[in-house]
Coordinates of C-alpha atoms (C1' of nucleotides) in Angstrom, one line a residue:
Chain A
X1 CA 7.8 -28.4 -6.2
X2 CA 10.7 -26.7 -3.6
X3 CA 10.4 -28.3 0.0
X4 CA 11.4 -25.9 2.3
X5 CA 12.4 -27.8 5.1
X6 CA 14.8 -30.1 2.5
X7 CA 16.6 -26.6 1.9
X8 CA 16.7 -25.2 5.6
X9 CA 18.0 -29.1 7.0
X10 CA 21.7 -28.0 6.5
X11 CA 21.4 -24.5 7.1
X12 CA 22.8 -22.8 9.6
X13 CA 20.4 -20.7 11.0
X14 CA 21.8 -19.1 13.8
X15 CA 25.2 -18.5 11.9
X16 CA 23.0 -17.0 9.0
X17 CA 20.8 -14.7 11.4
X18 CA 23.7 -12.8 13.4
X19 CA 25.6 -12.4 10.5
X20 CA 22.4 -10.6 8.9
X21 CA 21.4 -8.4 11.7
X22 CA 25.0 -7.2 13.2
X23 CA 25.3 -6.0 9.1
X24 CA 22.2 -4.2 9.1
X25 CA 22.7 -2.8 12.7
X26 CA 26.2 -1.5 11.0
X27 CA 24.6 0.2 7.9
X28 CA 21.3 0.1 7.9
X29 CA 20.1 3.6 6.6
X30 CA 18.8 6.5 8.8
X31 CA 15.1 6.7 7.6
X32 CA 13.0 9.1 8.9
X33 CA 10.5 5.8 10.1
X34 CA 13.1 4.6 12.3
X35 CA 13.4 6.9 14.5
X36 CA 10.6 5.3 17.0
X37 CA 8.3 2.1 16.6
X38 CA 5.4 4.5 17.0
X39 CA 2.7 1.3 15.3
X40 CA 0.8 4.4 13.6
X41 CA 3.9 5.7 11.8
X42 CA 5.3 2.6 10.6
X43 CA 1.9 1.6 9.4
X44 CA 1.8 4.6 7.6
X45 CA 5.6 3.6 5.9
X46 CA 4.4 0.5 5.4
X47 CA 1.6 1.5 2.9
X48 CA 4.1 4.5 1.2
X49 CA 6.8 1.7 0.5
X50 CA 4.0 -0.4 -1.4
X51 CA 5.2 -0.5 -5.2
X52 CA 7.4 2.9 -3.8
X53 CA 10.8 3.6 -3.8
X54 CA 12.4 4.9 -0.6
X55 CA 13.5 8.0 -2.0
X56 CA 10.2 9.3 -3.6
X57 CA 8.9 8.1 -0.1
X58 CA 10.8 10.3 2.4
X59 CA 9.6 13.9 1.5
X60 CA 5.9 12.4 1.4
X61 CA 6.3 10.6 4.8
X62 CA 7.6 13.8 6.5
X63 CA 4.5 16.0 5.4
X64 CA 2.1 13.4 5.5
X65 CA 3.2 13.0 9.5
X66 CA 3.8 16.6 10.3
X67 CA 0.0 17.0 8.7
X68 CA -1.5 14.0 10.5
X69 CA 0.6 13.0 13.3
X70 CA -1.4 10.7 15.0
X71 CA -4.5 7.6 14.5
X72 CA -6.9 10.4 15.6
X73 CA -5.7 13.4 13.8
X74 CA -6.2 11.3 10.4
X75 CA -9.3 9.7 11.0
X76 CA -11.1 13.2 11.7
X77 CA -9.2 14.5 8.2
X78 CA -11.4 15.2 5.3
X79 CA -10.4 13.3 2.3
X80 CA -9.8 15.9 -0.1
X81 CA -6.9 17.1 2.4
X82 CA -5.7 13.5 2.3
X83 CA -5.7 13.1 -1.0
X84 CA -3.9 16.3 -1.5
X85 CA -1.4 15.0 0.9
X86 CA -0.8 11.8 -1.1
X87 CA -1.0 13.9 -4.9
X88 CA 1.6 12.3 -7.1
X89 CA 2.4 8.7 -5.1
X90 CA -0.1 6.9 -7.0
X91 CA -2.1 4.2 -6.5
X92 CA -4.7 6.4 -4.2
X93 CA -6.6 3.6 -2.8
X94 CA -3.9 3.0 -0.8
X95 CA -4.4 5.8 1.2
X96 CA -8.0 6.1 1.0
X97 CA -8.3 2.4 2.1
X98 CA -5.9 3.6 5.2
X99 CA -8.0 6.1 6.6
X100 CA -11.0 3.8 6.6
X101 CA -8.6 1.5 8.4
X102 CA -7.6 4.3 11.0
X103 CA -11.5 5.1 11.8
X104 CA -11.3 1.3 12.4
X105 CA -9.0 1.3 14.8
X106 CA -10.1 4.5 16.7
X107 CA -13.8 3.4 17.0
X108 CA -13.4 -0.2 17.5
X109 CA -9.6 -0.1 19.3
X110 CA -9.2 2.5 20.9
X111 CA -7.1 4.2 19.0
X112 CA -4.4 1.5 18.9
X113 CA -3.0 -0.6 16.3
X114 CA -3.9 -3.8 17.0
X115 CA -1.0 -6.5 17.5
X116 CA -2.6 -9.9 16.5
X117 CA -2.4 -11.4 12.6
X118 CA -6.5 -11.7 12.8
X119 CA -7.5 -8.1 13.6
X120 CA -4.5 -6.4 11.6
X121 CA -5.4 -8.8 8.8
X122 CA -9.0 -7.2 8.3
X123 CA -8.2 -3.7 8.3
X124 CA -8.5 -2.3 4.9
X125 CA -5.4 -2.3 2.6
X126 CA -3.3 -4.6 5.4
X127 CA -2.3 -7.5 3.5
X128 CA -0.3 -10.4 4.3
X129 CA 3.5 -8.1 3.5
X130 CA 1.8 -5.0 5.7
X131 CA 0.9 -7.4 8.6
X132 CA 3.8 -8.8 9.2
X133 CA 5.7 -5.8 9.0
X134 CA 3.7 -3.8 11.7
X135 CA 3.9 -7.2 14.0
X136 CA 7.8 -7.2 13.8
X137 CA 9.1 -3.7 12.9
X138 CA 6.3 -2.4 15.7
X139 CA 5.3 -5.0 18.3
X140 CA 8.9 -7.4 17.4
X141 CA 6.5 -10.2 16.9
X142 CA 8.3 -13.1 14.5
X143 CA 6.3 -12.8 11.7
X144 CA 7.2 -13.0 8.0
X145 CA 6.9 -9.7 6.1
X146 CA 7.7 -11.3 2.5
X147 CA 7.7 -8.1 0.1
X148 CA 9.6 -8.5 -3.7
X149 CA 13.1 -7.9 -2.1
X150 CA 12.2 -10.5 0.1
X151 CA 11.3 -12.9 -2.3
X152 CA 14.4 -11.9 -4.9
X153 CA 16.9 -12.1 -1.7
X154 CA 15.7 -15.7 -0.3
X155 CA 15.6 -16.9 -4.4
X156 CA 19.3 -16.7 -4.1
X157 CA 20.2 -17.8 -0.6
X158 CA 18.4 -21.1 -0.8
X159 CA 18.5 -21.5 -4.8
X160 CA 14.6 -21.7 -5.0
X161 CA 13.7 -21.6 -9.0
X162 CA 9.9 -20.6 -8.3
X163 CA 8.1 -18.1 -10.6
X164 CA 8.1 -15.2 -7.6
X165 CA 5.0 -13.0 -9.6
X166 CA 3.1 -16.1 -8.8
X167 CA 0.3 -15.5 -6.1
X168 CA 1.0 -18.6 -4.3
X169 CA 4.8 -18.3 -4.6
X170 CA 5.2 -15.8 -1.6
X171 CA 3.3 -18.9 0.9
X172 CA 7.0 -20.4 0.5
X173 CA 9.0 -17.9 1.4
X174 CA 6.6 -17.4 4.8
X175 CA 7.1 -21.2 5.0
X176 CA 11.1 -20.5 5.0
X177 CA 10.9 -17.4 6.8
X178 CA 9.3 -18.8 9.9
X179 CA 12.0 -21.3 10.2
X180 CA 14.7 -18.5 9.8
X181 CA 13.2 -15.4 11.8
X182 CA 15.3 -14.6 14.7
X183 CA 12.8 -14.7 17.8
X184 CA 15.3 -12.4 19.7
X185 CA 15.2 -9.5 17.4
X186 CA 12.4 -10.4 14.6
X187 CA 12.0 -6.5 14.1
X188 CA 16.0 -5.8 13.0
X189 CA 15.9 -9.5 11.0
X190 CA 12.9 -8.3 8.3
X191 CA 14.2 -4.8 8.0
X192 CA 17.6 -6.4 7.3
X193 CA 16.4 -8.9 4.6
X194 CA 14.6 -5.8 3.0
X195 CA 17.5 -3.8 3.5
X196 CA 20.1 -6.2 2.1
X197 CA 17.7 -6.8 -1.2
X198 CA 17.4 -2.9 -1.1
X199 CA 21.5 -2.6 -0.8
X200 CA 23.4 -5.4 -1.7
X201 CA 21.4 -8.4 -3.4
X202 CA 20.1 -5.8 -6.4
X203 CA 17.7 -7.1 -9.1
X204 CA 20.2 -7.2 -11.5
X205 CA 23.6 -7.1 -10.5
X206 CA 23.9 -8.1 -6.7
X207 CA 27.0 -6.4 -5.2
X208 CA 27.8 -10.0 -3.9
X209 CA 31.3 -9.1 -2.9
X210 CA 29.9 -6.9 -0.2
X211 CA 27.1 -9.5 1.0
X212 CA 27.4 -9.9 4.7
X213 CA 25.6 -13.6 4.4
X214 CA 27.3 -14.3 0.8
X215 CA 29.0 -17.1 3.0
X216 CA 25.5 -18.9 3.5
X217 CA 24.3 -18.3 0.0
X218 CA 23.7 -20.9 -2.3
X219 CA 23.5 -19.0 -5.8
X220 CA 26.4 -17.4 -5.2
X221 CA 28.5 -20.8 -4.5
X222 CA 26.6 -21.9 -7.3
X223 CA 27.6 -18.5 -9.4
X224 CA 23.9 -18.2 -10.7
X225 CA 23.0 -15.4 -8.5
X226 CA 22.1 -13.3 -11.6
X227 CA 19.8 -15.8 -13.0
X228 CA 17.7 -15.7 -9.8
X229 CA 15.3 -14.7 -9.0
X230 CA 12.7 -16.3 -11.6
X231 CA 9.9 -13.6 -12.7
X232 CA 7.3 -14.0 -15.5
X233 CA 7.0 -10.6 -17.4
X234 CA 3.8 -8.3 -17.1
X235 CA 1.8 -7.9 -20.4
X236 CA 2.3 -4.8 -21.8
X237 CA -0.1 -1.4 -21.1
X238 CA -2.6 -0.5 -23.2
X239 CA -2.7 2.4 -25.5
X240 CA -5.4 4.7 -25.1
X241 CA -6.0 8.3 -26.9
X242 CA -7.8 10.7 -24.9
X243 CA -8.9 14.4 -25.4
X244 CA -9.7 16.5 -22.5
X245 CA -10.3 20.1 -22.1
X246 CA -8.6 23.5 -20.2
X247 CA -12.0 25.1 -19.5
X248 CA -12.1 28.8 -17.9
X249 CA -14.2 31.9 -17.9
X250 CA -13.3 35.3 -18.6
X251 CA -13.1 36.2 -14.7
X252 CA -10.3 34.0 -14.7
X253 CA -11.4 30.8 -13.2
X254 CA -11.1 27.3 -14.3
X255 CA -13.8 24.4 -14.4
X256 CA -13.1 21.2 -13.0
X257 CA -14.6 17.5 -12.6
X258 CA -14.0 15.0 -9.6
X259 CA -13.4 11.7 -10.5
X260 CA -15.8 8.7 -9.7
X261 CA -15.4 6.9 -6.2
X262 CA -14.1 3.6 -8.0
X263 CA -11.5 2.6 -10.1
X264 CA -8.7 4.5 -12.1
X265 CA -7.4 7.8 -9.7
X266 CA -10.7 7.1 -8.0
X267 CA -12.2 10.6 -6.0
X268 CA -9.1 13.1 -7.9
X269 CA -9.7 16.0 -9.7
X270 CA -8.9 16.2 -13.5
X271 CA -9.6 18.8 -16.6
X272 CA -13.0 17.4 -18.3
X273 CA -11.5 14.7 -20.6
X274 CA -12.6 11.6 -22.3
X275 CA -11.8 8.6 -24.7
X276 CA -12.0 9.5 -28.1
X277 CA -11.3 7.4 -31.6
X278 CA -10.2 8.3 -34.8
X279 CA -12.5 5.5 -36.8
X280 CA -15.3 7.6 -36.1
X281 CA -16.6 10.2 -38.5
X282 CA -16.0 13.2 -35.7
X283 CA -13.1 14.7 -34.7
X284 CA -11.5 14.5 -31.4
X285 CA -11.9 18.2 -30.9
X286 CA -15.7 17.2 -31.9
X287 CA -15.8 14.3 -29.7
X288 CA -14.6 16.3 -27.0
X289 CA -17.3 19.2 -27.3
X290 CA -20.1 16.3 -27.3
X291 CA -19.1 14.9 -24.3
X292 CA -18.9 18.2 -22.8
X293 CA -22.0 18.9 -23.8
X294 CA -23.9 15.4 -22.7
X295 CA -21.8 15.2 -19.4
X296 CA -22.0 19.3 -18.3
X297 CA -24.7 20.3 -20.2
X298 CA -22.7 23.6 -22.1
X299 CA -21.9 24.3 -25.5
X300 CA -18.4 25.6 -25.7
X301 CA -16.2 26.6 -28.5
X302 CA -12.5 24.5 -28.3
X303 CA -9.7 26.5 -29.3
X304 CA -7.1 24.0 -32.3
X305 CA -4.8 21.5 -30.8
X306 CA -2.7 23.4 -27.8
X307 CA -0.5 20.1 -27.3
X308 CA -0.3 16.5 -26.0
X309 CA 0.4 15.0 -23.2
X310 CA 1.9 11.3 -22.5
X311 CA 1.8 9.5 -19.7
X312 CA 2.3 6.0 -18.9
X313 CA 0.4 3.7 -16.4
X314 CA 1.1 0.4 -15.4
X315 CA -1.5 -0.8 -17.4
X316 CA -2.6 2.1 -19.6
X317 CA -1.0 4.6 -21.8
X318 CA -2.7 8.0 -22.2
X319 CA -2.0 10.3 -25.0
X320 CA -4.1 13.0 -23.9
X321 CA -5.0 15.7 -26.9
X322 CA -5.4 19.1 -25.1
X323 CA -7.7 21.9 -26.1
X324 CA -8.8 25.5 -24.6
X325 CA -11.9 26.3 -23.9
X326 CA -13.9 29.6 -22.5
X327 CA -16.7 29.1 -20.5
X328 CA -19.9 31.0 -21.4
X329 CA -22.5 29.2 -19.5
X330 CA -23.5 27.8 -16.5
X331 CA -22.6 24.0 -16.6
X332 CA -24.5 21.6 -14.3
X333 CA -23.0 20.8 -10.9
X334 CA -20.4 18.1 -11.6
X335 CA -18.1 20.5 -13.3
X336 CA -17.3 22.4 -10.3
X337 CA -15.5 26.4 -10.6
X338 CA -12.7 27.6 -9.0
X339 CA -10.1 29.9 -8.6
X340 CA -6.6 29.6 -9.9
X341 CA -5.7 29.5 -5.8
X342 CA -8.6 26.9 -5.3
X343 CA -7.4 24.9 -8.0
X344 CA -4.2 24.1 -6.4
X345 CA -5.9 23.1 -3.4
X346 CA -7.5 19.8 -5.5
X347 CA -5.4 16.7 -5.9
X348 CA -4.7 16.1 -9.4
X349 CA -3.1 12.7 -10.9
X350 CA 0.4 13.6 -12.3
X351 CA -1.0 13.2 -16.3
X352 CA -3.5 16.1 -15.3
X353 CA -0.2 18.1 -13.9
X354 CA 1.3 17.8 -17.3
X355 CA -1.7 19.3 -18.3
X356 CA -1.4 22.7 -16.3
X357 CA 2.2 22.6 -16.9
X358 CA 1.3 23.2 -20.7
X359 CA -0.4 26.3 -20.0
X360 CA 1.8 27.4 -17.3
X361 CA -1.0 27.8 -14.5
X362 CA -1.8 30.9 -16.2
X363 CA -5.2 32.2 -15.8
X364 CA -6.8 32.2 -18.5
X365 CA -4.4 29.7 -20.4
X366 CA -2.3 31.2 -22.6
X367 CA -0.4 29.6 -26.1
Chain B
dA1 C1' -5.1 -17.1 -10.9
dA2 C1' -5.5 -13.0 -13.4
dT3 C1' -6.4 -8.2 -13.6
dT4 C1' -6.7 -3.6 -11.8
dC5 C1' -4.9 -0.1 -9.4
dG6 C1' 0.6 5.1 -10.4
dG7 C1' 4.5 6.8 -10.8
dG8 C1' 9.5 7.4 -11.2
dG9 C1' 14.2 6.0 -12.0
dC10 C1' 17.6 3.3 -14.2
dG11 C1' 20.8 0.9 -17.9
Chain C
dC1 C1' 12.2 2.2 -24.1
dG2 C1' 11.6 -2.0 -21.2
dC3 C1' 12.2 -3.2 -16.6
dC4 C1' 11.8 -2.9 -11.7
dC5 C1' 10.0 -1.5 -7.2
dA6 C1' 9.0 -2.2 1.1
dG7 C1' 1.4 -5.0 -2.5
dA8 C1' -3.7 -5.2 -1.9
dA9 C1' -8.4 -5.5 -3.7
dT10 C1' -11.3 -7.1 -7.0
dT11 C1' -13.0 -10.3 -10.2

DNA sequence: AATTCGGGGCG
DNA sequence: CGCCCAGAATT
C-alpha cells in the first residue's frame, strides 16, 4: 500500500514544478489544439487523444473542426456525417457519446462547456482523465488529468510499484497530483507531465539524459527507471472467422447493411457479413448465402473465394472470407442500395475498407 | 474489478 | 508479432 503524502514529505515541490513547466514552455510541440483554449476544441482533442496517438490525431482534428467548428454546428449535425468524419479512429462511441454531450450542453448550458467537476463529470464520454483536462488546459483550474503517460511518468518520479492497469491505481496518482499541481499555471503543468511521458520519459527507454526533472526523480537515482512503470498484460484477442459478402447489381450498384446501435462499430456501414464455422456440415460460402437469405430475404449466387481479409481488434481478430455476389432481387429494407458515389459517403470500419480495397472500388467488382 | 469498445506504429 | 497508446461505459 504507497502513501502518497510519505513520498511527497521530502519533495520539493516548487523546485519540481518550475523546472517542469519552463521545459515544456521551451519545447512543447506546436499542435493544432493549442492555438486557443477555445473549451469546445479542446474537448473535442481530449476525446481524439483517448487510446490515440498524436499523429493519427492531427489530420482528423483539422477536418473534424473546419466541418463542425463550434458546440452548435455539431449538435444540429446528422450522425451519419459525424461518423463519416470520425471513419477510421475507432472506438466510435467516443464520438457518438460526444455529440449527445454537445446537445447537453447547448440545451441545458447554453451552449458553454461547463467549468465545475459535477456538471462536466455527467456529460457522456467525460470521464475522470477528460474532466480534468478541460478544467486545466481550458478554464486553468488545478485539477488532475491522470491519463497512461501520467501514470508511467509519476511511476518513476516518486518510485511507486503499483499495478497502473488497475482501476483504482489512477485514485493515487490524483492523490499525488493535487499535492504537486502548480495553482499558478495548472493548464501548462498537465500538458507538461503529458508532454514529458509523450517526449522524454518513453514506455520503454526513457531519454533520461534529456529529462528536465531527472534531478527530482527517484527511479532514475535509483537506476530502475526501465523497470517502472508496473503494468499487468491484457489477455490476448480472440480469433474469430467471418465471411461476408460484395453484393451489387448489374446497374452497377452495391448493397449495404448498417450496423446495430450497440456494441462492436455500433451505427457503421459494412458489406453483409457474418460468423461462420468450419465444424458445421456447410460451407462458409453456404453459411453465408443462409444468412443472406434469413437476414435480407434474397437468394443469391456467391461467386468462389475472391480473398481474405485480416484485421486485428483489441479484443477480436477477424479473418473475413470474401465472396461476390450479383444481386437479382429485391432484398428487404435493411440491406440498403447505393451508388458507387453514395457508398463513399457511408462510414465504413477500416476491416470493411480492406474489403473494397480487394475489389478496387470497381463497380461491379472485378477479380 | 473485469470486459468491451479500434486502430496504427514500433522494435 | 507482441506491445503500447492524451480512457470511458457497461456489466
Amino acid at each position: 500500500m504507497t502513501n502518497i503524502h510519505e513520498k511527497l514529505y521530502d519533495f520539493p515541490i516548487a523546485d519540481f514544478q518550475s523546472d517542469l513547466i519552463d521545459w515544456f514552455l521551451r519545447e512543447k510541440r506546436d499542435l493544432p489544439w493549442r492555438k486557443d483554449q477555445d473549451p469546445y476544441k479542446v474537448w473535442v482533442s481530449e476525446i481524439m487523444l483517448q487510446q490515440t496517438r498524436v499523429d493519427t490525431v492531427i489530420p482528423y482534428f483539422n477536418a473534424f473542426i473546419a466541418k463542425f467548428p463550434s458546440i452548435e454546428s455539431l449538435a444540429e449535425a446528422n450522425e451519419e456525417e459525424v461518423l463519416k468524419a470520425w471513419e477510421g479512429l475507432g472506438y466510435y462511441s467516443r464520438v457518438r457519446n460526444l455529440q449527445t454531450a454537445v446537445k447537453e450542453v447547448k440545451e441545458s448550458y447554453g451552449g458553454i462547456v461547463p467549468n465545475t467537476p459535477e456538471e462536466l463529470g455527467k456529460l457522456k464520454g467525460v470521464g475522470p482523465y477528460t474532466k480534468g483536462a478541460i478544467l486545466s488546459i481550458a478554464y486553468n483550474i488545478p485539477e488532475p488529468a491522470v491519463d497512461g503517460n501520467v501514470m508511467r511518468v509519476l511511476s518513476r518520479i516518486l518510485s511507486i510499484w503499483e499495478d497502473i492497469a488497475k482501476p483504482k491505481s489512477r485514485k493515487l496518482f490524483e492523490t499525488a497530483i493535487y499535492e504537486l499541481i502548480s495553482k499558478e499555471d495548472p493548464s501548462s503543468f498537465n500538458q507538461a507531465l503529458m508532454e514529458l511521458g509523450a517526449l522524454i520519459c518513453t514506455p520503454t527507454s526513457p531519454s533520461c539524459l534529456l529529462c528536465p526533472v531527472r534531478e527530482h526523480c527517484a527511479a532514475f537515482s535509483e537506476g530502475v527507471q526501465q523497470e517502472l512503470p508496473i503494468k499487468s498484460k491484457k489477455k490476448k484477442p480472440k480469433p474469430l472467422q467471418m465471411a461476408a459478402a460484395v453484393l451489387y447489381d448489374e446497374n452497377g450498384n452495391y448493397y449495404i447493411h448498417k450496423r446495430p446501435a450497440t456494441g462492436l462499430l455500433a451505427n457503421l456501414w459494412e458489406h453483409p457479413n457474418t460468423e461462420v464455422n468450419r465444424s458445421y456440415d456447410k460451407n462458409y460460402r453456404e453459411q453465408l448465402s443462409d444468412y443472406i437469405k434469413d437476414e435480407f430475404g434474397i437468394e443469391i449466387e456467391l461467386t468462389d473465394l475472391k480473398g481474405t481479409v485480416e484485421h486485428v481488434f483489441s479484443h477480436l481478430i477477424w479473418t473475413i472470407s470474401i465472396y461476390f455476389g450479383k444481386v437479382k432481387q429485391t432484398p428487404n429494407e435493411k440491406l440498403i442500395k447505393v451508388t458507387k458515389q453514395q457508398l463513399e459517403q457511408h462510414a465504413f470500419p477500416v476491416s470493411h475498407q480492406k474489403i473494397t480495397k480487394l475489389y478496387n472500388g470497381d463497380s461491379p467488382p472485378l477479380l
